[in-house]
Tab-separated table of C-alpha atoms in Angstrom:
chain	number	residue	atom	x	y	z
A	100	MET	CA	0.360	0.574	0.048
A	101	PRO	CA	2.516	2.883	-0.839
A	102	VAL	CA	1.858	5.955	1.088
A	103	ALA	CA	2.201	9.100	-0.911
A	104	GLU	CA	5.017	10.802	-1.193
A	105	GLU	CA	5.433	15.109	0.514
A	106	PRO	CA	5.598	17.562	-2.980
A	107	GLU	CA	9.276	20.164	-2.256
A	108	ASN	CA	6.672	23.210	-4.079
A	109	ALA	CA	6.727	26.041	-1.514
A	110	ALA	CA	2.597	26.513	-0.680
A	111	GLU	CA	0.960	29.341	-1.681
A	112	PRO	CA	-0.819	31.366	1.164
A	113	LEU	CA	-3.788	31.275	1.785
A	114	LEU	CA	-4.709	34.766	3.977
A	115	VAL	CA	-8.073	35.524	3.673
A	116	PRO	CA	-10.957	32.873	2.237
A	117	ALA	CA	-11.441	34.006	-1.311
A	118	GLU	CA	-15.353	35.507	-0.380
A	119	GLY	CA	-13.890	37.643	2.375
A	120	VAL	CA	-14.492	36.562	6.232
A	121	PRO	CA	-18.313	36.290	6.800
A	122	PRO	CA	-20.300	38.016	8.991
A	123	VAL	CA	-20.953	36.878	12.631
A	124	LEU	CA	-24.781	35.384	12.552
A	125	ASP	CA	-26.108	35.559	15.801
A	126	THR	CA	-30.001	35.928	15.570
A	127	ALA	CA	-32.898	33.281	14.911
A	128	ALA	CA	-34.149	34.795	11.389
A	129	GLU	CA	-30.372	35.699	10.266
A	130	VAL	CA	-29.748	31.673	11.649
A	131	ALA	CA	-33.110	30.391	9.402
A	132	ALA	CA	-31.925	32.573	6.132
A	133	ALA	CA	-28.156	30.447	6.775
A	134	ALA	CA	-30.318	27.136	7.001
A	135	ALA	CA	-31.866	27.577	4.127
A	136	ALA	CA	-29.182	28.657	2.124
A	137	LEU	CA	-27.377	25.183	3.281
A	138	ALA	CA	-29.979	23.643	2.050
A	139	ALA	CA	-30.167	24.984	-1.089
A	140	GLY	CA	-26.057	24.047	-1.549
A	141	SER	CA	-25.377	21.512	-2.352
A	142	GLY	CA	-22.631	17.984	-1.371
A	143	PRO	CA	-21.374	17.216	1.576
A	144	LEU	CA	-21.192	19.981	4.520
A	145	ALA	CA	-17.881	21.712	5.630
A	146	VAL	CA	-18.100	21.983	9.723
A	147	ASP	CA	-15.892	23.811	12.307
A	148	ALA	CA	-16.524	24.489	15.765
A	149	GLU	CA	-14.481	26.864	18.082
A	150	ARG	CA	-14.589	26.652	22.258
A	151	ALA	CA	-12.822	27.556	25.179
A	152	SER	CA	-10.912	24.926	26.753
A	153	GLY	CA	-8.405	26.284	29.393
A	154	PHE	CA	-10.460	28.748	30.621
A	155	ARG	CA	-14.201	27.905	30.265
A	156	TYR	CA	-15.314	24.438	32.316
A	157	SER	CA	-17.956	23.571	29.721
A	158	ALA	CA	-16.928	21.540	26.314
A	159	ARG	CA	-19.579	23.902	24.346
A	160	ALA	CA	-19.731	25.838	20.890
A	161	TYR	CA	-18.981	29.269	20.443
A	162	LEU	CA	-18.773	29.768	16.948
A	163	ILE	CA	-19.635	27.539	14.479
A	164	GLN	CA	-18.181	27.147	10.489
A	165	LEU	CA	-20.565	26.116	8.087
A	166	ARG	CA	-19.341	25.458	3.739
A	167	ARG	CA	-20.892	24.092	1.672
A	168	LYS	CA	-20.757	24.176	-2.573
A	169	GLY	CA	-24.195	26.783	-3.836
A	170	ALA	CA	-23.904	28.007	-0.119
A	171	GLY	CA	-20.695	29.518	1.008
A	172	THR	CA	-19.832	29.982	4.426
A	173	PHE	CA	-21.459	30.645	7.777
A	174	LEU	CA	-20.299	31.956	11.264
A	175	ILE	CA	-22.686	31.090	13.403
A	176	ASP	CA	-22.463	32.534	17.424
A	177	PRO	CA	-24.672	30.082	18.482
A	178	ILE	CA	-25.106	31.437	22.089
A	179	PRO	CA	-27.667	33.772	21.936
A	180	VAL	CA	-29.363	31.573	19.934
A	181	THR	CA	-29.032	28.311	21.363
A	182	ASP	CA	-33.178	27.715	21.171
A	183	ALA	CA	-33.730	28.570	17.632
A	184	LEU	CA	-31.657	26.388	16.173
A	185	GLU	CA	-33.635	24.133	14.819
A	186	PRO	CA	-34.114	25.510	11.400
A	187	LEU	CA	-30.284	24.496	11.442
A	188	ALA	CA	-30.622	21.058	12.722
A	189	ALA	CA	-33.256	20.547	9.835
A	190	ALA	CA	-31.258	21.933	7.007
A	191	ILE	CA	-27.588	20.184	8.354
A	192	ASN	CA	-28.256	16.740	10.399
A	193	GLY	CA	-29.237	14.537	6.856
A	194	LEU	CA	-26.005	15.541	4.888
A	195	GLU	CA	-22.248	14.270	5.369
A	196	TRP	CA	-20.277	16.319	7.507
A	197	VAL	CA	-16.537	17.076	6.842
A	198	LEU	CA	-14.650	17.472	10.251
A	199	HIS	CA	-10.539	18.091	10.935
A	200	SER	CA	-10.738	15.880	14.132
A	201	ALA	CA	-14.024	15.657	14.705
A	202	ASP	CA	-14.475	13.940	18.449
A	203	GLN	CA	-13.340	17.595	19.229
A	204	ASP	CA	-16.481	18.805	18.187
A	205	LEU	CA	-19.210	16.738	17.385
A	206	PRO	CA	-20.121	16.589	21.287
A	207	GLY	CA	-20.365	20.327	21.850
A	208	LEU	CA	-22.565	20.427	18.475
A	209	ALA	CA	-24.738	17.144	20.426
A	210	GLU	CA	-25.336	19.281	23.224
A	211	LEU	CA	-26.567	21.747	20.322
A	212	GLY	CA	-29.218	19.153	18.135
A	213	LEU	CA	-26.536	19.127	15.348
A	214	ARG	CA	-25.772	15.614	14.632
A	215	PRO	CA	-24.956	14.155	11.104
A	216	ALA	CA	-26.026	11.240	9.025
A	217	ARG	CA	-22.982	10.360	7.986
A	218	LEU	CA	-18.783	11.872	8.513
A	219	PHE	CA	-15.811	12.193	7.684
A	220	ASP	CA	-12.472	13.188	9.445
A	221	THR	CA	-10.028	14.816	7.233
A	222	GLU	CA	-7.813	14.081	10.843
A	223	LEU	CA	-8.122	10.344	10.987
A	224	GLY	CA	-8.741	9.805	7.376
A	225	GLY	CA	-5.150	11.783	7.588
A	226	ARG	CA	-3.785	9.029	9.908
A	227	LEU	CA	-4.924	5.433	8.226
A	228	ALA	CA	-3.570	7.347	5.203
A	229	GLY	CA	-0.421	6.742	6.757
A	230	PHE	CA	1.080	10.696	6.966
A	231	GLU	CA	3.126	10.940	9.309
A	232	ARG	CA	2.058	15.232	9.608
A	233	VAL	CA	-2.333	15.019	10.148
A	234	GLY	CA	-2.869	18.828	11.231
A	235	LEU	CA	-4.821	20.700	8.729
A	236	ALA	CA	-2.282	23.001	8.179
A	237	ALA	CA	-0.228	20.329	7.614
A	238	MET	CA	-2.492	18.137	5.252
A	239	VAL	CA	-3.607	21.062	3.815
A	240	GLU	CA	-0.674	22.189	2.606
A	241	ARG	CA	0.807	18.209	1.650
A	242	LEU	CA	-2.211	17.447	-0.215
A	243	LEU	CA	-3.336	21.299	-2.063
A	244	GLY	CA	-0.595	23.048	-2.084
A	245	ARG	CA	-1.446	25.208	0.128
A	246	ALA	CA	-0.464	27.503	3.307
A	247	LEU	CA	-2.899	28.444	6.083
A	248	ARG	CA	-3.169	30.920	8.197
A	249	LYS	CA	-3.160	29.076	12.050
A	250	GLY	CA	-2.726	30.764	15.295
A	251	HIS	CA	-5.850	31.489	17.130
A	252	GLY	CA	-7.111	27.566	17.875
A	253	ALA	CA	-6.201	27.510	21.662
A	254	ALA	CA	-7.555	31.134	22.164
A	255	ASP	CA	-10.452	32.162	24.472
A	256	TRP	CA	-14.022	31.565	21.457
A	257	SER	CA	-16.086	33.422	24.662
A	258	THR	CA	-14.611	36.078	24.435
A	259	ARG	CA	-17.264	39.580	23.280
A	260	PRO	CA	-17.289	40.617	20.536
A	261	LEU	CA	-15.030	37.700	18.454
A	262	PRO	CA	-11.745	40.180	17.164
A	263	ASP	CA	-11.848	40.241	13.449
A	264	ASP	CA	-8.008	37.777	13.068
A	265	TRP	CA	-9.848	35.326	15.041
A	266	LEU	CA	-12.912	35.664	12.348
A	267	ASN	CA	-10.509	35.487	9.609
A	268	TYR	CA	-8.652	31.914	11.387
A	269	ALA	CA	-12.441	30.482	12.117
A	270	ALA	CA	-13.174	31.542	8.696
A	271	LEU	CA	-10.270	29.458	6.506
A	272	ASP	CA	-10.237	26.605	8.925
A	273	VAL	CA	-13.442	25.308	6.385
A	274	GLU	CA	-12.428	27.269	3.057
A	275	LEU	CA	-10.528	24.505	1.809
A	276	LEU	CA	-11.782	21.788	4.124
A	277	LEU	CA	-13.699	20.197	0.832
A	278	GLU	CA	-10.844	19.714	-1.138
A	279	LEU	CA	-9.119	17.907	1.297
A	280	ARG	CA	-12.767	15.742	1.621
A	281	ASP	CA	-11.915	14.635	-1.736
A	282	ALA	CA	-8.011	14.924	-2.030
A	283	VAL	CA	-8.024	12.574	0.967
A	284	ALA	CA	-10.584	9.984	0.070
A	285	VAL	CA	-8.607	9.385	-3.349
A	286	GLU	CA	-5.584	8.963	-1.563
A	287	LEU	CA	-7.631	6.492	0.405
A	288	GLU	CA	-9.023	4.848	-2.622
A	289	LEU	CA	-5.203	4.746	-3.930
A	290	GLN	CA	-4.423	2.639	-0.943
A	291	GLY	CA	-7.528	0.572	-0.715
A	292	LYS	CA	-8.407	1.928	2.715
A	293	THR	CA	-12.053	3.060	1.787
A	294	ASP	CA	-14.070	0.498	3.459
A	295	TRP	CA	-11.795	1.024	6.467
A	296	ALA	CA	-11.640	4.650	7.086
A	297	ALA	CA	-16.021	4.281	6.741
A	298	GLN	CA	-16.084	1.998	9.368
A	299	GLU	CA	-13.811	3.842	11.667
A	300	PHE	CA	-15.918	7.568	10.691
A	301	GLU	CA	-18.814	6.504	10.784
A	302	HIS	CA	-17.576	4.765	15.018
A	303	ILE	CA	-16.387	8.031	15.667
A	304	ARG	CA	-20.641	9.709	14.330
A	305	ILE	CA	-21.847	7.219	17.019
A	306	THR	CA	-20.017	6.853	20.039
A	307	GLU	CA	-20.960	8.672	22.668
A	308	PRO	CA	-18.940	10.410	24.681
A	309	PRO	CA	-16.670	8.487	27.210
A	310	ALA	CA	-18.261	8.342	30.660
A	311	PRO	CA	-15.933	10.877	33.216
A	312	LYS	CA	-14.086	8.204	35.270
A	313	ALA	CA	-13.679	7.593	38.689
A	314	ASP	CA	-11.837	9.854	41.337
A	315	ARG	CA	-10.495	12.045	38.575
A	316	TRP	CA	-8.873	13.838	41.487
A	317	ARG	CA	-6.339	11.078	41.653
A	318	ARG	CA	-5.155	13.098	38.324
A	319	THR	CA	-3.944	16.432	39.873
A	320	SER	CA	-0.416	17.316	38.810
A	321	GLY	CA	2.509	16.684	41.534
A	322	ILE	CA	0.232	13.933	43.396
A	323	HIS	CA	2.756	11.207	43.088
A	324	THR	CA	5.061	13.684	46.051
A	325	LEU	CA	2.718	12.857	48.520
A	326	ARG	CA	2.926	9.898	50.857
A	327	ARG	CA	-0.080	9.598	53.525
A	328	SER	CA	-3.392	8.700	52.755
A	329	ARG	CA	-5.050	12.057	54.704
A	330	GLN	CA	-3.257	13.973	52.284
A	331	LEU	CA	-4.398	12.305	49.371
A	332	ALA	CA	-8.062	13.134	51.000
A	333	THR	CA	-6.792	16.899	51.204
A	334	VAL	CA	-6.461	16.642	47.693
A	335	ARG	CA	-9.792	15.721	47.036
A	336	GLU	CA	-12.167	17.565	48.833
A	337	LEU	CA	-10.126	20.966	47.654
A	338	TRP	CA	-9.896	18.981	44.023
A	339	ASN	CA	-14.644	18.395	44.614
A	340	THR	CA	-14.321	21.818	46.061
A	341	ARG	CA	-12.600	23.785	42.978
A	342	ASP	CA	-14.553	21.602	40.376
A	343	ALA	CA	-18.128	23.080	42.073
A	344	LEU	CA	-17.366	26.554	41.975
A	345	ALA	CA	-15.455	25.855	38.575
A	346	ARG	CA	-19.130	24.436	36.790
A	347	ALA	CA	-21.427	26.967	38.707
A	348	ARG	CA	-19.236	30.046	36.881
A	349	ASP	CA	-18.163	28.567	33.591
A	350	VAL	CA	-14.958	28.471	34.093
A	351	ALA	CA	-12.114	26.222	33.646
A	352	PRO	CA	-10.122	24.730	36.808
A	353	ALA	CA	-7.150	25.624	36.975
A	354	ARG	CA	-8.258	29.579	37.059
A	355	ILE	CA	-10.020	28.643	39.892
A	356	LEU	CA	-7.334	27.483	41.827
A	357	PRO	CA	-4.369	25.326	39.835
A	358	ASP	CA	-2.934	22.404	40.753
A	359	ALA	CA	0.267	22.766	42.493
A	360	ALA	CA	-2.142	25.049	45.943
A	361	ILE	CA	-3.629	21.855	45.837
A	362	ILE	CA	-0.813	20.346	46.681
A	363	ALA	CA	0.498	23.025	48.388
A	364	ALA	CA	-2.484	22.944	50.672
A	365	ALA	CA	-2.369	19.216	51.027
A	366	THR	CA	1.342	19.084	52.077
A	367	ALA	CA	0.967	21.700	54.744
A	368	GLU	CA	-2.712	21.244	55.584
A	369	PRO	CA	-3.736	24.647	57.542
A	370	ARG	CA	-5.723	24.957	60.641
A	371	SER	CA	-6.457	28.651	60.444
A	372	VAL	CA	-7.854	31.195	57.003
A	373	ALA	CA	-4.211	32.913	57.646
A	374	GLN	CA	-1.952	29.899	57.736
A	375	LEU	CA	-3.846	28.470	53.843
A	376	ARG	CA	-3.556	32.504	53.249
A	377	ALA	CA	0.024	32.055	53.467
A	378	LEU	CA	0.500	29.558	51.482
A	379	PRO	CA	1.512	30.226	47.617
A	380	VAL	CA	-1.523	31.077	45.248
A	381	PHE	CA	-4.492	31.328	48.611
A	382	GLY	CA	-3.388	34.778	49.674
A	383	GLY	CA	-4.220	36.777	45.844
A	384	PRO	CA	-7.076	38.540	45.537
A	385	ARG	CA	-9.186	36.063	43.521
A	386	GLN	CA	-8.194	32.751	46.208
A	387	ARG	CA	-9.008	35.011	49.124
A	388	ARG	CA	-12.540	35.376	48.287
A	389	TYR	CA	-13.049	31.976	48.767
A	390	SER	CA	-10.729	31.286	51.266
A	391	ARG	CA	-13.909	29.823	53.646
A	392	ASP	CA	-14.282	27.431	51.038
A	393	TRP	CA	-10.677	26.063	50.972
A	394	LEU	CA	-10.227	25.689	53.956
A	395	GLY	CA	-13.684	23.749	54.648
A	396	ALA	CA	-12.089	21.543	52.352
A	397	VAL	CA	-9.522	20.859	54.777
A	398	ASP	CA	-10.805	21.082	57.498
A	399	ARG	CA	-13.189	17.865	56.153
A	400	ALA	CA	-10.531	15.110	55.572
A	401	ARG	CA	-9.173	16.249	59.076
A	402	ALA	CA	-12.038	14.975	60.382
A	403	LEU	CA	-12.606	12.034	57.985
A	404	GLN	CA	-12.004	8.431	60.016
A	405	ASP	CA	-8.923	6.660	59.212
A	406	GLY	CA	-11.519	4.233	57.411
A	407	GLU	CA	-12.681	6.425	54.939
A	408	LEU	CA	-9.719	7.810	53.849
A	409	PRO	CA	-8.764	7.256	50.260
A	410	PRO	CA	-6.602	4.602	49.591
A	411	LEU	CA	-2.390	5.307	48.038
A	412	THR	CA	-3.050	3.808	45.352
A	413	GLN	CA	-5.693	3.894	43.065
A	414	PRO	CA	-7.852	0.813	42.011
A	415	PHE	CA	-6.891	-0.774	38.733
A	416	ASP	CA	-10.207	-0.837	36.051
A	417	GLY	CA	-8.279	-3.670	33.819
A	418	PRO	CA	-4.748	-4.475	34.062
A	419	PRO	CA	-2.915	-2.945	35.808
A	420	PRO	CA	0.910	-0.885	34.384
A	421	VAL	CA	2.567	-2.853	32.484
A	422	ASN	CA	5.227	-1.661	34.297
A	423	ARG	CA	4.250	-4.482	37.345
A	424	TRP	CA	2.874	-7.267	34.342
A	425	GLU	CA	6.852	-9.663	34.172
A	426	ARG	CA	6.445	-9.737	38.690
A	427	ARG	CA	2.334	-10.545	38.426
A	428	ASP	CA	2.223	-12.527	35.326
A	429	PRO	CA	5.585	-13.460	33.424
A	430	ALA	CA	3.056	-15.094	31.170
A	431	ALA	CA	1.073	-12.669	30.395
A	432	ALA	CA	3.986	-10.147	30.247
A	433	LYS	CA	5.484	-12.508	27.310
A	434	ARG	CA	1.433	-12.141	25.317
A	435	LEU	CA	1.837	-8.838	25.439
A	436	ASN	CA	5.407	-8.558	24.210
A	437	LYS	CA	4.353	-10.831	21.164
A	438	ALA	CA	1.136	-9.367	21.041
A	439	ARG	CA	3.082	-5.728	20.215
A	440	ALA	CA	5.927	-6.944	18.145
A	441	ALA	CA	2.927	-8.607	15.939
A	442	MET	CA	1.026	-5.213	16.174
A	443	GLY	CA	4.065	-3.453	15.262
A	444	GLU	CA	5.174	-5.207	12.164
A	445	LEU	CA	1.435	-5.108	10.970
A	446	SER	CA	1.219	-1.717	10.865
A	447	THR	CA	4.329	-1.074	8.961
A	448	GLU	CA	3.302	-3.048	6.631
A	449	VAL	CA	-0.151	-1.238	5.783
A	450	SER	CA	0.774	2.564	6.673
A	451	ILE	CA	-1.388	3.003	9.511
A	452	PRO	CA	-0.271	4.225	13.243
A	453	VAL	CA	-0.706	0.861	15.638
A	454	GLU	CA	-3.031	2.616	17.470
A	455	ASN	CA	-5.025	2.769	15.143
A	456	LEU	CA	-5.302	0.168	14.430
A	457	LEU	CA	-6.757	-1.941	17.345
A	458	SER	CA	-6.630	0.314	20.684
A	459	PRO	CA	-3.790	-0.351	22.531
A	460	ASP	CA	-5.828	-1.099	26.019
A	461	LEU	CA	-7.686	-3.540	24.390
A	462	VAL	CA	-4.692	-5.868	23.715
A	463	ARG	CA	-3.676	-5.131	27.151
A	464	ARG	CA	-7.023	-6.743	27.845
A	465	LEU	CA	-7.039	-9.888	25.917
A	466	CYS	CA	-3.172	-10.593	27.323
A	467	TRP	CA	-3.929	-10.094	31.270
A	468	ASP	CA	-6.972	-12.218	31.459
A	469	GLY	CA	-9.227	-11.992	27.392
A	470	LEU	CA	-7.839	-15.222	27.265
A	471	PRO	CA	-9.646	-16.959	30.654
A	472	ASP	CA	-8.123	-20.912	30.911
A	473	TYR	CA	-5.396	-20.142	28.184
A	474	ASP	CA	-3.328	-22.876	28.484
A	475	ARG	CA	-5.959	-24.998	28.481
A	476	ILE	CA	-6.987	-24.179	25.078
A	477	PRO	CA	-6.659	-27.114	22.350
A	478	ASP	CA	-3.654	-27.283	20.102
A	479	SER	CA	-5.943	-25.080	16.914
A	480	PRO	CA	-5.079	-21.868	15.783
A	481	ASP	CA	-8.893	-21.878	14.079
A	482	ASP	CA	-10.290	-22.225	18.221
A	483	LEU	CA	-7.611	-19.916	19.508
A	484	ALA	CA	-8.520	-17.041	16.454
A	485	THR	CA	-12.083	-17.750	17.175
A	486	ALA	CA	-11.980	-16.771	21.245
A	487	ILE	CA	-9.244	-13.278	19.472
A	488	ASP	CA	-11.801	-12.864	17.932
A	489	GLY	CA	-14.615	-13.057	20.137
A	490	PHE	CA	-13.138	-10.720	23.022
A	491	LEU	CA	-11.318	-7.751	20.294
A	492	LYS	CA	-15.237	-7.898	18.762
A	493	SER	CA	-16.740	-7.442	23.135
A	494	GLY	CA	-14.320	-4.294	23.278
A	495	GLY	CA	-16.134	-2.267	19.739
A	496	ALA	CA	-12.714	-3.490	17.580
A	497	ARG	CA	-14.293	-2.474	13.866
A	498	PRO	CA	-14.448	-5.861	11.506
A	499	TRP	CA	-12.094	-4.175	9.187
A	500	GLN	CA	-9.551	-4.034	12.381
A	501	ARG	CA	-10.166	-7.632	13.119
A	502	GLU	CA	-10.078	-8.684	10.086
A	503	LEU	CA	-6.694	-7.414	9.624
A	504	ALA	CA	-5.638	-8.221	14.321
A	505	VAL	CA	-7.231	-11.465	14.525
A	506	PRO	CA	-4.693	-13.682	11.971
A	507	ARG	CA	-1.350	-11.371	13.495
A	508	LEU	CA	-2.927	-12.540	16.786
A	509	THR	CA	-3.368	-15.607	16.543
A	510	GLN	CA	-0.548	-16.908	15.289
A	511	ALA	CA	2.220	-14.118	18.374
A	512	LEU	CA	-0.554	-15.855	20.678
A	513	MET	CA	-0.545	-19.202	20.114
A	514	PRO	CA	0.357	-21.791	22.964
A	515	GLN	CA	4.015	-23.377	22.424
A	516	PRO	CA	3.433	-27.906	22.583
A	517	LYS	CA	4.562	-28.167	25.594
A	518	ALA	CA	7.707	-30.839	26.128
């Protein structure tokens, strides 16, 4: 499966949309008119959305960019028209949407009642085509010979009014997305991966966002420096307090209180507001207003009985960390090494990143406990292949993934005859 080489010629800069930057639509009447124009267009719909990650608690969309052949580009501010998007949904939900990194934007769009009937993800398509660089700008340059103007993706898109250069950037994100979709589709067809990509796109389209993981407070940066369960309890109480405040204010948690301050409080265990405010950050003007909340969290952790304290290590949901396998189950560690080697070889052969061939977590679970009574599996590759295929299917692996992976994993994991 040959992978196209990157062009050597310098890309032509694309600094402004060919039709100019469209106005931001923020009234029900404007959205209805845009919906009618999009419905009258033809072909797939280019879609992008801008969020305020790092600034806001929610993952809501603060700007929606749409483009369709025969209709042009539209920029919609969904905040003032959240309850007036039904005409837009009726016009576009039955179309094929083209997005770059669709899993980033689909949840926020779904909250607004906007869901595609079909999906083409140019970023994922680039991965399946074996491209080393799959950012939007890199792929536009490689396949279309144009250099996109970038630079505002991490901005606070909840800002109002939005600056003109941000809107120019936003419009450019969908300016060439439909042309990029066609170029990626050609590359996938040349490599015989069209059906594989279609299965992956559909998987992304129908997959619901994962539920929040338990004990998210354990992801607090610096928590590894703490050695006592009561310190962990303090982190947990402060984290939950911060999360509640952040949710209520729709502000990113780190802007309410940085992780470093939580670790400092867990280490010092202050007993008064004065002691709390003497710690780094807590004496600042933004944090002082919540001093009683922070100290209350510390006091709650201090009042817990020993049996109520969190364990020092997080209970495993699935296999333990790989670096512990050799000690806990050497046979499973050996299986994993063989499986990884087999998937690595397959990845090279088909020019697809190994993580896109099969979820690494699914491979780990297979090798750890996915094949019960492993040593008693009959001396038949077919039986082992059936067992592996069933496990991968139950874990969400798509048909194309199982078709490629099962023979390789069967060969790698087939028990050797005992001497």
